[in-house]
């Protein structure tokens, strides 16, 4: 009953943009969540690749609570320690030199587009405003990030979009090269296309893109909003390829569930932003950055990154086994704890069925089911998830 009332209010008062499942989640522990009726689910959605430590992690809560009691917000007119420490950890564990903090993936992408344009304008002239992104990509919902998103279904009805963004075919170097001009200032790539259907980038292609960008002074931008912060078993997904971009966008896992985004850049590009060029009231907020500090500490020093690697390999192995058994699985793709299975029936049917049986999963693209569980998930918990999925595959 309690459930029904809140669901009715949700439908009445919250703008209708999400098409949410009609269940009310109440609490979580580890990789499990419970709805208000007491039903338990293994959560392989994790807020869509956000809840790195799952739910109700005591050390995480304590780190945030301590910061709350000291100072919970201040303007960027002043310096606060958590933001500085998080910037230091991000820089010292990456190929980048400077960080800009914001609040979401969309904002991190918006900042990346602005930085690439500023750099282009400064170094190539005012006409160097062209950005190339990929078909089938996803970069967020603000007008800049939405324009960079290479999928019409998200853009319809929101035009005019921002000018000078072109779309190349992902993993097709010729298609990209044909779009490059003297006015290209940035190329945007996801290391694994997430929303587009869990499609990993090709290493040889990436090498060529890196070379092209270096030779033509084009900012290579990686959108690692979904793939970053341990998701693929490395702190950043680019480490799997040994190729780093000039600018990177991060969000999702960075705060483990507290909203935060970040853009990082190599010195040469970072220098193009001057005071007043970009800003965010909440960017670098002490609560969000103390959450980020704890997440990075646990990834780098608390064994979580290693677990993501090992559990990621195990999950892939189990999904490959299912593929051999069930013909409706056409492909298994991904890295670490970002895996997708391509199916030849409507994935929504399977997702609904597994939910009824106590497993939360999320779709990607037209025909893919995505696994992006907390990075603390164990092999036993994966076995639990796989057996629920298998039951669904047998019945749908
Ligand atoms: N970029 C990628 C690759 C994403 O997967 C997402 C969200 O799914 C975004 C950007 C947008 O992030 P946010 O929803 O935090 O604005």
PDB file of C-alpha atoms in Angstrom, residues 171 191 200-210 238-243 335:
ATOM      1  CA  UNK A 171      36.059   2.468 -35.238  1.00  0.00           C
ATOM      2  CA  UNK A 191      36.599   4.056 -25.042  1.00  0.00           C
ATOM      3  CA  UNK A 200      34.682  -1.394 -27.268  1.00  0.00           C
ATOM      4  CA  UNK A 201      37.057   0.723 -29.321  1.00  0.00           C
ATOM      5  CA  UNK A 202      39.567  -0.891 -31.653  1.00  0.00           C
ATOM      6  CA  UNK A 203      43.193  -0.455 -30.563  1.00  0.00           C
ATOM      7  CA  UNK A 204      44.674   0.058 -34.038  1.00  0.00           C
ATOM      8  CA  UNK A 205      42.000   2.652 -34.812  1.00  0.00           C
ATOM      9  CA  UNK A 206      42.723   4.436 -31.550  1.00  0.00           C
ATOM     10  CA  UNK A 207      46.455   4.554 -32.323  1.00  0.00           C
ATOM     11  CA  UNK A 208      45.716   6.226 -35.662  1.00  0.00           C
ATOM     12  CA  UNK A 209      43.357   8.736 -34.080  1.00  0.00           C
ATOM     13  CA  UNK A 210      45.965   9.607 -31.444  1.00  0.00           C
ATOM     14  CA  UNK A 238      42.385   4.277 -21.697  1.00  0.00           C
ATOM     15  CA  UNK A 239      45.017   2.402 -19.658  1.00  0.00           C
ATOM     16  CA  UNK A 240      43.803  -0.828 -21.277  1.00  0.00           C
ATOM     17  CA  UNK A 241      45.079   0.548 -24.595  1.00  0.00           C
ATOM     18  CA  UNK A 242      48.218   2.405 -23.527  1.00  0.00           C
ATOM     19  CA  UNK A 243      46.945   5.520 -25.307  1.00  0.00           C
ATOM     20  CA  UNK A 335      35.781  -4.958 -20.203  1.00  0.00           C
TER      21      UNK A 335
END
